[in-house]
Short mmCIF file of C-alpha atoms in Angstrom, two decimals:
data_model
loop_
_atom_site.label_atom_id
_atom_site.label_comp_id
_atom_site.label_asym_id
_atom_site.label_seq_id
_atom_site.Cartn_x
_atom_site.Cartn_y
_atom_site.Cartn_z
CA MET A 19 8.38 38.63 -14.48
CA ALA A 20 11.73 37.36 -13.23
CA GLU A 21 12.56 33.82 -14.26
CA SER A 22 11.71 31.26 -11.59
CA ASN A 23 14.33 28.82 -10.42
CA LEU A 24 12.20 26.14 -8.78
CA GLU A 25 9.84 23.98 -10.83
CA THR A 26 8.46 22.00 -7.87
CA ALA A 27 5.45 23.53 -6.16
CA VAL A 28 5.93 24.80 -2.60
CA LEU A 29 3.22 24.52 0.05
CA ILE A 30 3.43 26.83 3.08
CA ILE A 31 1.22 26.08 6.09
CA GLY A 32 0.63 28.64 8.83
CA TYR A 33 -1.62 29.98 11.51
CA ARG A 34 -0.88 33.07 13.63
CA ARG A 35 2.89 33.68 13.83
CA ALA A 36 3.49 36.45 11.29
CA ASP A 37 7.04 37.11 12.47
CA LEU A 38 8.05 33.53 11.76
CA MET A 39 6.07 33.28 8.56
CA ALA A 40 7.80 36.39 7.23
CA GLN A 41 11.18 34.67 7.58
CA VAL A 42 9.98 31.51 5.85
CA LEU A 43 8.34 33.47 3.05
CA ALA A 44 11.51 35.50 2.51
CA ARG A 45 13.48 32.27 2.13
CA VAL A 46 10.97 30.88 -0.36
CA ALA A 47 11.17 34.14 -2.33
CA GLU A 48 14.89 33.51 -2.79
CA VAL A 49 14.20 30.34 -4.80
CA ARG A 50 11.08 31.72 -6.55
CA PRO A 51 8.93 28.63 -7.12
CA ARG A 52 6.63 28.92 -10.10
CA ARG A 53 3.65 27.64 -8.12
CA LEU A 54 3.03 28.60 -4.52
CA TYR A 55 0.31 27.10 -2.32
CA VAL A 56 -0.63 28.79 0.95
CA ALA A 57 -2.79 27.01 3.54
CA LEU A 58 -3.74 28.98 6.66
CA ASP A 59 -5.81 27.95 9.65
CA GLY A 60 -8.65 30.05 10.97
CA PRO A 61 -8.53 31.72 14.39
CA ALA A 62 -9.45 29.63 17.41
CA ASN A 63 -10.88 32.71 19.15
CA ASN A 64 -11.22 36.47 18.83
CA GLU A 65 -7.99 37.04 20.74
CA VAL A 66 -5.79 35.47 18.04
CA ALA A 67 -7.84 36.73 15.08
CA PRO A 68 -5.61 39.82 14.55
CA GLU A 69 -2.54 37.59 14.52
CA CYS A 70 -4.11 35.35 11.88
CA ALA A 71 -4.98 38.44 9.83
CA ALA A 72 -1.36 39.61 10.04
CA VAL A 73 -0.22 36.31 8.56
CA ARG A 74 -2.70 36.60 5.70
CA ALA A 75 -1.49 40.13 4.96
CA LEU A 76 2.01 38.81 4.27
CA PHE A 77 0.70 37.12 1.15
CA ASP A 78 -0.48 40.25 -0.62
CA ALA A 79 -0.24 39.33 -4.30
CA SER A 80 1.80 42.40 -5.16
CA SER A 81 4.64 41.19 -2.96
CA LEU A 82 4.74 37.76 -4.59
CA HIS A 83 5.53 38.87 -8.14
CA TRP A 84 8.06 36.05 -8.53
CA ALA A 85 5.37 33.33 -8.56
CA GLU A 86 3.40 32.51 -11.70
CA THR A 87 0.46 31.19 -9.69
CA ILE A 88 -0.48 31.67 -6.04
CA ASN A 89 -3.17 29.42 -4.60
CA PHE A 90 -4.85 30.01 -1.24
CA ASP A 91 -6.75 27.67 1.08
CA ILE A 92 -7.80 29.68 4.12
CA ALA A 93 -9.88 27.79 6.64
CA PRO A 94 -13.07 29.69 7.63
CA LYS A 95 -12.77 28.27 11.17
CA ASN A 96 -10.01 26.77 13.25
CA LEU A 97 -9.21 23.20 12.19
CA GLY A 98 -6.40 22.51 14.63
CA CYS A 99 -2.88 21.36 13.90
CA ALA A 100 -3.53 17.86 12.60
CA GLU A 101 -6.55 18.55 10.39
CA ARG A 102 -5.14 21.79 8.96
CA VAL A 103 -1.96 20.06 7.79
CA ARG A 104 -3.75 16.97 6.47
CA SER A 105 -6.30 19.00 4.55
CA ALA A 106 -3.56 21.24 3.16
CA LEU A 107 -1.65 18.23 1.88
CA ASP A 108 -4.82 16.71 0.41
CA TRP A 109 -5.39 20.03 -1.37
CA VAL A 110 -1.93 20.46 -2.86
CA PHE A 111 -1.71 16.84 -4.03
CA ALA A 112 -5.06 17.14 -5.77
CA HIS A 113 -3.20 19.51 -8.11
CA GLU A 114 0.51 18.60 -7.99
CA PRO A 115 2.48 15.37 -8.60
CA ALA A 116 5.02 16.37 -5.95
CA ALA A 117 5.52 19.22 -3.51
CA ILE A 118 7.91 20.76 -1.02
CA ILE A 119 6.19 21.37 2.32
CA LEU A 120 7.07 24.04 4.88
CA GLU A 121 5.36 25.07 8.07
CA ASP A 122 5.72 28.57 9.45
CA ASP A 123 8.51 27.57 11.84
CA THR A 124 10.75 25.65 9.43
CA LEU A 125 13.54 27.63 7.82
CA PRO A 126 15.64 25.47 5.46
CA GLY A 127 18.86 26.60 3.82
CA ARG A 128 18.39 28.11 0.37
CA GLU A 129 20.33 25.32 -1.38
CA TRP A 130 18.08 22.66 0.14
CA PHE A 131 15.19 23.46 -2.21
CA GLY A 132 17.17 22.56 -5.32
CA TRP A 133 18.49 19.40 -3.69
CA ALA A 134 14.99 18.35 -2.64
CA GLU A 135 13.76 18.92 -6.18
CA GLN A 136 16.57 16.75 -7.56
CA MET A 137 15.75 14.01 -5.05
CA LEU A 138 12.09 14.15 -6.05
CA HIS A 139 13.06 13.74 -9.70
CA SER A 140 15.70 11.05 -9.27
CA HIS A 141 13.69 8.91 -6.83
CA ARG A 142 10.23 9.43 -8.30
CA ASP A 143 10.04 5.82 -9.53
CA ASP A 144 11.97 4.36 -6.59
CA PRO A 145 9.52 1.96 -4.88
CA HIS A 146 11.41 2.26 -1.59
CA ALA A 147 11.49 6.08 -1.33
CA GLY A 148 8.76 7.73 0.72
CA MET A 149 9.90 11.28 1.34
CA VAL A 150 12.79 13.77 1.35
CA CYS A 151 13.70 15.97 4.30
CA ALA A 152 15.98 18.81 5.38
CA ARG A 153 16.46 17.75 8.99
CA ASN A 154 19.35 15.66 10.23
CA ALA A 155 18.73 15.05 13.93
CA LEU A 156 22.43 14.26 14.51
CA ILE A 157 23.49 17.59 12.94
CA LYS A 158 26.18 15.91 10.83
CA TRP A 159 25.99 12.21 9.97
CA PRO A 160 27.91 10.46 8.48
CA ALA A 161 30.81 12.12 10.25
CA ASP A 162 32.25 13.82 7.16
CA GLY A 163 28.93 15.48 6.35
CA ALA A 164 28.94 14.39 2.73
CA GLY A 165 26.01 13.17 0.63
CA TYR A 166 22.69 11.75 1.75
CA PHE A 167 21.36 8.43 3.03
CA ARG A 168 18.16 6.47 3.60
CA SER A 169 16.48 6.32 6.98
CA ARG A 170 13.50 4.51 8.44
CA TRP A 171 12.66 7.54 10.52
CA SER A 172 10.73 10.46 9.01
CA MET A 173 11.63 14.03 9.98
CA ILE A 174 9.28 16.76 8.82
CA TRP A 175 10.94 20.11 9.49
CA ALA A 176 10.96 21.02 5.79
CA TRP A 177 10.24 17.97 3.67
CA ALA A 178 8.88 16.82 0.33
CA THR A 179 7.02 13.88 -1.12
CA TRP A 180 5.01 12.65 -4.10
CA ARG A 181 1.26 12.62 -4.67
CA GLU A 182 1.08 8.82 -4.82
CA ARG A 183 2.75 8.40 -1.42
CA TRP A 184 0.53 10.88 0.37
CA GLN A 185 -2.70 9.64 -1.21
CA ALA A 186 -1.80 6.02 -0.46
CA HIS A 187 -1.25 7.02 3.16
CA ARG A 188 -4.63 8.73 3.31
CA ALA A 189 -6.35 5.71 1.73
CA GLN A 190 -4.98 3.27 4.32
CA SER A 191 -7.37 3.75 7.22
CA LYS A 192 -5.76 1.29 9.64
CA LEU A 193 -2.07 0.85 10.34
CA SER A 194 -0.58 -2.58 10.94
CA PRO A 195 1.36 -2.61 14.23
CA ALA A 196 2.93 -5.91 13.15
CA ALA A 197 4.27 -4.34 9.95
CA VAL A 198 5.66 -1.40 11.92
CA ARG A 199 7.33 -3.78 14.35
CA GLU A 200 8.85 -5.76 11.49
CA ARG A 201 10.41 -2.59 10.07
CA TRP A 202 12.47 -2.42 13.28
CA SER A 203 13.18 -6.16 13.48
CA ASP A 204 16.85 -5.45 14.23
CA ASP A 205 15.88 -3.59 17.43
CA PRO A 206 12.93 -5.25 19.23
CA ASP A 207 12.70 -2.52 21.89
CA ILE A 208 12.18 0.21 19.33
CA GLY A 209 9.96 -2.08 17.28
CA ALA A 210 7.71 -2.60 20.31
CA PHE A 211 7.53 1.15 20.90
CA ARG A 212 6.69 2.02 17.32
CA ALA A 213 4.10 -0.78 17.15
CA HIS A 214 2.62 0.58 20.39
CA LEU A 215 2.23 4.00 18.77
CA ALA A 216 0.51 2.43 15.77
CA ALA A 217 -1.88 0.42 17.95
CA SER A 218 -2.76 3.29 20.29
CA ASP A 219 -3.64 5.96 17.68
CA ALA A 220 -1.08 8.23 19.32
CA GLY A 221 -1.26 10.78 16.52
CA LYS A 222 -4.97 11.41 17.02
CA LYS A 223 -4.59 11.72 20.78
CA LEU A 224 -1.83 14.30 20.43
CA ASP A 225 -3.51 16.30 17.61
CA THR A 226 -0.64 15.59 15.25
CA TRP A 227 -0.55 14.35 11.68
CA ASP A 228 3.14 13.44 11.46
CA ILE A 229 3.05 10.40 13.76
CA ASP A 230 0.55 8.63 11.51
CA TRP A 231 2.57 9.60 8.43
CA ALA A 232 5.80 8.29 9.95
CA LEU A 233 4.23 5.01 11.02
CA TRP A 234 2.64 4.55 7.60
CA LEU A 235 6.07 4.92 5.98
CA GLU A 236 7.50 2.38 8.41
CA ALA A 237 4.65 -0.10 7.89
CA ASN A 238 5.18 0.12 4.13
CA ALA A 239 9.00 -0.06 4.28
CA LEU A 240 9.44 3.36 2.68
CA ASP A 241 12.60 5.37 3.27
CA ASN A 242 13.25 9.00 4.10
CA LEU A 243 16.10 10.57 2.11
CA VAL A 244 18.18 12.52 4.63
CA PRO A 245 21.01 15.00 3.92
CA ALA A 246 24.27 14.29 5.74
CA CYS A 247 24.14 17.74 7.36
CA ASN A 248 21.22 19.31 9.13
CA TRP A 249 19.81 21.73 6.58
CA VAL A 250 16.98 23.39 8.49
CA GLU A 251 16.41 25.55 11.54
CA ASN A 252 13.24 25.26 13.60
CA ILE A 253 12.47 28.83 14.66
CA GLY A 254 9.17 28.08 16.38
CA PHE A 255 10.03 26.96 19.90
CA ASP A 256 7.93 29.41 21.92
CA HIS A 257 4.65 29.76 23.84
CA ARG A 258 2.65 30.10 20.59
CA SER A 259 3.65 26.66 19.36
CA THR A 260 1.10 23.85 19.38
CA HIS A 261 3.51 21.25 20.75
CA LEU A 262 7.02 22.70 21.21
CA HIS A 263 6.68 25.36 23.89
CA ASN A 264 10.14 25.34 25.49
CA ASP A 265 12.17 28.20 24.01
CA GLN A 266 15.30 26.68 25.59
CA ASP A 267 14.92 23.40 23.69
CA LEU A 268 18.27 22.58 22.08
CA ARG A 269 16.54 21.49 18.88
CA GLY A 270 15.72 25.12 18.22
CA ALA A 271 19.41 26.00 17.91
CA LEU A 272 20.93 23.16 15.91
CA PRO A 273 23.62 24.23 13.44
CA VAL A 274 22.61 24.42 9.78
CA ASN A 275 25.09 23.42 7.07
CA THR A 276 25.16 22.39 3.43
CA PRO A 277 26.44 18.83 2.96
CA GLU A 278 29.46 18.18 0.79
CA THR A 279 28.62 16.51 -2.55
CA PRO A 280 24.93 16.36 -1.58
CA LEU A 281 23.96 13.98 -4.41
CA LEU A 282 26.33 11.25 -3.21
CA ALA A 283 24.43 8.23 -1.82
CA ARG A 284 25.84 7.00 1.50
CA ALA A 285 25.27 4.20 3.99
CA ASN A 286 23.03 4.88 6.98
CA GLU A 287 25.79 3.91 9.48
CA GLY A 288 23.49 3.43 12.47
CA PHE A 289 21.65 6.74 12.17
CA ASP A 290 18.13 5.46 12.92
CA VAL A 291 18.63 4.31 16.51
CA LEU A 292 20.74 7.30 17.48
CA ALA A 293 18.24 9.72 15.93
CA LEU A 294 15.34 8.14 17.83
CA PHE A 295 17.37 8.24 21.03
CA SER A 296 17.90 11.95 20.43
CA GLU A 297 14.12 12.46 20.47
CA PHE A 298 13.79 10.41 23.65
CA ILE A 299 16.34 12.54 25.49
CA TYR A 300 15.08 15.87 24.13
CA ASN A 301 11.52 15.05 25.15
CA GLY A 302 12.37 13.55 28.51
CA LEU A 303 15.81 13.33 29.99
CA LEU A 304 17.01 16.81 29.11
CA HIS A 305 13.99 18.46 30.68
CA ASP A 306 14.73 17.02 34.12
CA PRO A 307 17.35 14.24 34.29
CA ARG A 308 16.96 13.67 38.05
CA LYS A 309 13.19 13.31 37.83
CA TRP A 310 13.52 11.05 34.80
CA ALA A 311 15.93 8.73 36.62
CA LEU A 312 13.61 8.65 39.65
CA LEU A 313 10.62 7.73 37.48
CA ALA A 314 12.69 5.11 35.73
CA ARG A 315 13.57 3.39 39.00
CA ASN A 316 9.88 3.35 39.98
CA ARG A 317 8.30 2.77 36.59
CA HIS A 318 6.14 -0.17 37.71
CA LYS A 319 4.47 2.12 40.28
CA VAL A 320 3.48 4.67 37.66
CA PRO A 321 -0.19 4.17 36.66
CA LEU A 322 0.17 3.83 32.90
CA PRO A 323 -2.04 0.84 32.03
CA GLY A 324 -1.52 -0.37 28.50
CA GLN A 325 1.46 1.91 27.97
CA ILE A 326 4.37 -0.21 29.22
CA ALA A 327 5.85 -0.48 25.71
CA GLY A 328 5.88 3.27 25.31
CA TRP A 329 7.27 3.88 28.77
CA ASP A 330 10.00 1.26 28.31
CA ALA A 331 11.09 2.92 25.07
CA LEU A 332 11.39 6.32 26.71
CA LEU A 333 13.68 4.70 29.26
CA LEU A 334 15.98 3.26 26.60
CA PRO A 335 18.53 6.10 26.91
CA LEU A 336 19.00 5.07 30.54
CA LYS A 337 18.85 1.34 29.87
CA ARG A 338 21.43 1.64 27.08
CA PRO A 339 23.88 4.17 28.49
CA HIS A 340 26.59 3.26 25.96
CA VAL A 341 24.32 4.35 23.09
CA THR A 342 23.30 7.52 24.90
CA ARG A 343 26.90 8.44 25.60
CA GLN A 344 27.78 7.83 21.95
CA LEU A 345 24.93 10.14 20.98
CA ILE A 346 25.74 13.03 23.30
CA ASP A 347 29.47 12.73 22.60
CA HIS A 348 28.69 13.08 18.90
CA LEU A 349 26.26 15.98 19.35
CA ALA A 350 28.66 17.79 21.65
CA THR A 351 31.35 17.76 18.96
CA GLN A 352 28.92 19.52 16.59
CA MET A 353 28.19 22.39 19.00
CA ALA A 354 30.40 25.29 19.99
CA ASN A 355 30.12 24.36 23.68
CA GLU A 356 28.75 21.29 25.39
CA PRO A 357 25.30 22.23 26.74
CA PRO A 358 24.87 21.98 30.52
CA GLU A 359 21.96 19.63 29.84
CA PHE A 360 24.43 17.10 28.46
CA ILE A 361 26.51 17.32 31.61
CA ALA A 362 23.40 16.69 33.73
CA LEU A 363 22.50 13.77 31.48
CA ARG A 364 25.93 12.20 31.95
CA GLU A 365 25.40 12.46 35.71
CA ALA A 366 21.95 10.87 35.43
CA LEU A 367 23.44 7.99 33.45
CA ALA A 368 26.06 7.43 36.12
CA ARG A 369 23.42 7.40 38.88
CA TRP A 370 21.27 4.98 36.90
CA GLU A 371 24.16 2.61 36.30
CA LYS A 372 25.14 2.70 39.98
CA ALA A 373 21.57 2.05 41.13
CA ASN A 374 21.18 -0.87 38.71
CA ALA A 375 24.65 -2.41 39.09
#
């Protein structure tokens, strides 16, 4: 057997996209973890059953000769996105003190695995560290792309954490909106939005697991260790995705780079607010800037009882145009050409400012 390079266990979670899973598995094979865990969801219906079977076939033991142990957890029926991921994490952390977690649409750079392992080792006893990730939502931040920094915001497109963190999260049945709000005490608007998510059980309503995980980290003042360069590609923006269906979404084409001196600790330099703004504009403004501006002007007429905090937060890119311009100016410098969506967003900002002058 060839010598393995990666001591940390790797968990791969998938469902029915064999073409994507094949790419992720090929990347994992390059770093040859000693222990591989594979968690697959069962088919939701007979139509997707052959696709699920194709994913399972990728993990034929003879093709995984580089792993010392291969562990499978294949759901006999469809659990859905949230429960399949949660149960997979419960499973791996019943056996491992730490793990690197990939879903079938997350393709990190090869060097990221070793960096994540080093972060897991060096911050294992750090009471303020909650997780490690590969995603940098600003593509390169700080501007020189060197090192890593701590963030309040969790990003889970290729990530890693420790058993104690995950099990503590699972043991805490009720989040404290007040504690989440306090984590964002320097920005009351974002604090109100995050506290709203915690109070409304948004994760359960959207069939996601990551919202609850992110809010738990915030409520417990635990940091995410973020590389200064985006180190992962999300290859899963298509009609088969549970949540991210738009194959034109710019987040599916963000540049992937290896940060300079990746073990160098850096200051956050305002990353958190800009990164959250990036999610607001990707999920709203960039889809239809004109409609978004129209809804913003008439927000009090929109029947969203009990959701004013959430709605106000989604309007922050319009209400704080200077921050939004800083964000899109930065992102544009990281891309080969400025996307037309950014041009439309600049126009929407101008209309909003004129209407609210």
